[in-house]
CSV table of C-alpha atoms in Angstrom, one decimal:
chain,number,residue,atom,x,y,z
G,1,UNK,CA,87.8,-18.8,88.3
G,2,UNK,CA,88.4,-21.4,85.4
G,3,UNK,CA,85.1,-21.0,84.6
G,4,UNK,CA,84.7,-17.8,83.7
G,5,UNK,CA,87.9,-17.6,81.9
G,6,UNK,CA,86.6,-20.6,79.7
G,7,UNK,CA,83.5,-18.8,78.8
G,8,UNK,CA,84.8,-15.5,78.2
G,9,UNK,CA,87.3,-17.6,76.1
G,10,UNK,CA,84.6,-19.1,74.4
G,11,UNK,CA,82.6,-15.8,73.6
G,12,UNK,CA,85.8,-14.2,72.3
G,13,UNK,CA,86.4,-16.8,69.6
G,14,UNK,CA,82.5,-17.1,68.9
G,15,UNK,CA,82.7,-13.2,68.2
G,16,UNK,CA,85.9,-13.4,65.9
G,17,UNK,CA,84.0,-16.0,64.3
G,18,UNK,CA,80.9,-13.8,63.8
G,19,UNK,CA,83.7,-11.3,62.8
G,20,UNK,CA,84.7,-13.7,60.1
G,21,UNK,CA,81.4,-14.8,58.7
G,22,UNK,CA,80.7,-10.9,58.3
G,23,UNK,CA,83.7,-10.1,56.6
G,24,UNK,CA,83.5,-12.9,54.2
G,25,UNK,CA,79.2,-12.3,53.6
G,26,UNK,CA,80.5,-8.7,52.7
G,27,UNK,CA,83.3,-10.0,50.5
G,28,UNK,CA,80.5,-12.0,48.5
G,29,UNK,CA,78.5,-9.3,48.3
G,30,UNK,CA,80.4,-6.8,46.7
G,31,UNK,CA,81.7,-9.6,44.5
G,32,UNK,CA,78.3,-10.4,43.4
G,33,UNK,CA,76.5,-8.9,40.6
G,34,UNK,CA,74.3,-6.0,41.9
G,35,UNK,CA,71.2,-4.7,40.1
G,36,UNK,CA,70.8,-1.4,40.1
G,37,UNK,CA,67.7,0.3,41.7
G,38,UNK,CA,64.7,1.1,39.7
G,39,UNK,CA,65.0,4.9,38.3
G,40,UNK,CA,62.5,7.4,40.0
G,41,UNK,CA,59.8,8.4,37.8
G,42,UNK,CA,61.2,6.5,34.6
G,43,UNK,CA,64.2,8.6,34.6
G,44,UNK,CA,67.5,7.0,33.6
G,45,UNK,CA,70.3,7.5,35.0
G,46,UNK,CA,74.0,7.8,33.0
G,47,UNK,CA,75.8,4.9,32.0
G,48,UNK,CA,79.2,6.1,34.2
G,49,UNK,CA,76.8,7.3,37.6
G,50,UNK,CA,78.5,6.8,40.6
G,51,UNK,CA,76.9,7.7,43.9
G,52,UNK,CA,80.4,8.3,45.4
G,53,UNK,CA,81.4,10.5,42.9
G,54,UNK,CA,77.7,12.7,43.0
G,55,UNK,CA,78.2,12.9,46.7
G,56,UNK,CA,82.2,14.6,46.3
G,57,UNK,CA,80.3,16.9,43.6
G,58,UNK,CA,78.0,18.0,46.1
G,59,UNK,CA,80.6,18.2,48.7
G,60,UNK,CA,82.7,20.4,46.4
G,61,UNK,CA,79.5,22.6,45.5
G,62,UNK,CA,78.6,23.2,48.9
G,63,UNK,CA,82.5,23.9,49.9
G,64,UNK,CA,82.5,26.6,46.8
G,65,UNK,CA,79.4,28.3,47.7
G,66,UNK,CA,80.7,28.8,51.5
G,67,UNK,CA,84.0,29.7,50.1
G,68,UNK,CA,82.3,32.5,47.9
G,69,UNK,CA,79.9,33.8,50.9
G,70,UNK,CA,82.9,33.7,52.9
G,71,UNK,CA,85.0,36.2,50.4
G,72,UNK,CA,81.7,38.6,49.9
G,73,UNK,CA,81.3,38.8,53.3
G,74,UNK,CA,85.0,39.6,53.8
G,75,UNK,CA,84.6,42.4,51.2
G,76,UNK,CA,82.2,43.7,52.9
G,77,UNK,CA,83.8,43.8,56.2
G,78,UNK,CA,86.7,45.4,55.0
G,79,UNK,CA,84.8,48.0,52.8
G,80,UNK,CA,86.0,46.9,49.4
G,81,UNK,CA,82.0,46.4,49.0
G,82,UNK,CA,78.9,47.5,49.7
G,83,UNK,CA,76.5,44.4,48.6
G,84,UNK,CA,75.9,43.9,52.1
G,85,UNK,CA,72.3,42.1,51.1
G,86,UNK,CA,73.8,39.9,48.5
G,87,UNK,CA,76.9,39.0,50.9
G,88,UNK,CA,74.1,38.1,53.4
G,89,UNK,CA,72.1,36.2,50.9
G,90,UNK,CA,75.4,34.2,49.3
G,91,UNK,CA,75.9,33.2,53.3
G,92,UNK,CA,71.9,32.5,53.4
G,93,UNK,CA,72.5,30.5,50.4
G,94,UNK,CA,75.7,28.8,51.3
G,95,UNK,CA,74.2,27.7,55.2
G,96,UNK,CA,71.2,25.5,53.6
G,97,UNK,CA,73.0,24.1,50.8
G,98,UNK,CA,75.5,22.5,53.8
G,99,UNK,CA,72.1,22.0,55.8
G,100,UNK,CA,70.5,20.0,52.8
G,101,UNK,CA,73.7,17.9,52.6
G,102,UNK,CA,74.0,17.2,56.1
G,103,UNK,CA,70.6,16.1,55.8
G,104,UNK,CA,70.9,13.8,52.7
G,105,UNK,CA,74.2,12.6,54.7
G,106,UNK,CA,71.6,11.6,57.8
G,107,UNK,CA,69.5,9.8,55.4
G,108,UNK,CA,72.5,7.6,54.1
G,109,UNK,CA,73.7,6.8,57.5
G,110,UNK,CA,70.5,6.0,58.7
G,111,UNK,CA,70.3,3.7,55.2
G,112,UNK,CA,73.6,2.2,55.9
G,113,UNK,CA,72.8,1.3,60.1
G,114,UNK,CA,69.3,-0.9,58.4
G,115,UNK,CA,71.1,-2.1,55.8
G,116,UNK,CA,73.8,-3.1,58.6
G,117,UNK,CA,70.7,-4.7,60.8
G,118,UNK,CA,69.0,-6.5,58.2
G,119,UNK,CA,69.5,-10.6,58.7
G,120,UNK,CA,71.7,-12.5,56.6
């Protein structure tokens, strides 16, 4: 029984070890200088761009269109409009913009999870 306290005793502190070595890699890392990412087709990108705040933009886009399809097609339930087809398209509209982000969202995760895999 000693035994297999012992180990499991061992493997706990070998894991808050790992623990620690991670936490202190990723503490150099976003201390360390970082270069930025070679622009797509020679385009450069702003002196202030931050992915975090493009990704809120898009989030508040893609909130505001669903918000507007949401009070045409409210109109048009209760009669105060008849643009039934642009109502529809607005909705159209607002379902692949949050479709597209979800998908660019994917992508990032599916970024983060190698980035998270890659050896040290």
């Amino acid at each position: 029984m000693e035994v297999g306290k012992t180990t499991a005793n061992d493997f706990a502190s070998l894991i808050k070890a790992d623990l620690a070595a991670l936490a202190n890699d990723a503490g150099n890392l976003a201390n360390s200088a970082v270069m930025p990412a070679a622009p797509v087709s020679n385009q450069v990108l702003p002196a202030g761009f931050s992915f975090t705040q493009s990704m809120k933009d898009a989030l508040g886009s893609v909130n505001a269109e669903d918000s507007a399809a949401g009070i045409r097609m409210a109109d048009v339930d209760s009669g105060k409009s008849d643009d039934l087809v642009g109502a529809m398209l607005a909705s159209q509209q607002a379902n692949l913009s949050f479709s597209m982000l979800m998908q660019v969202r994917n992508k990032v995760m599916g970024a983060v999870d190698e980035l998270i895999k890659l050896p040290v």
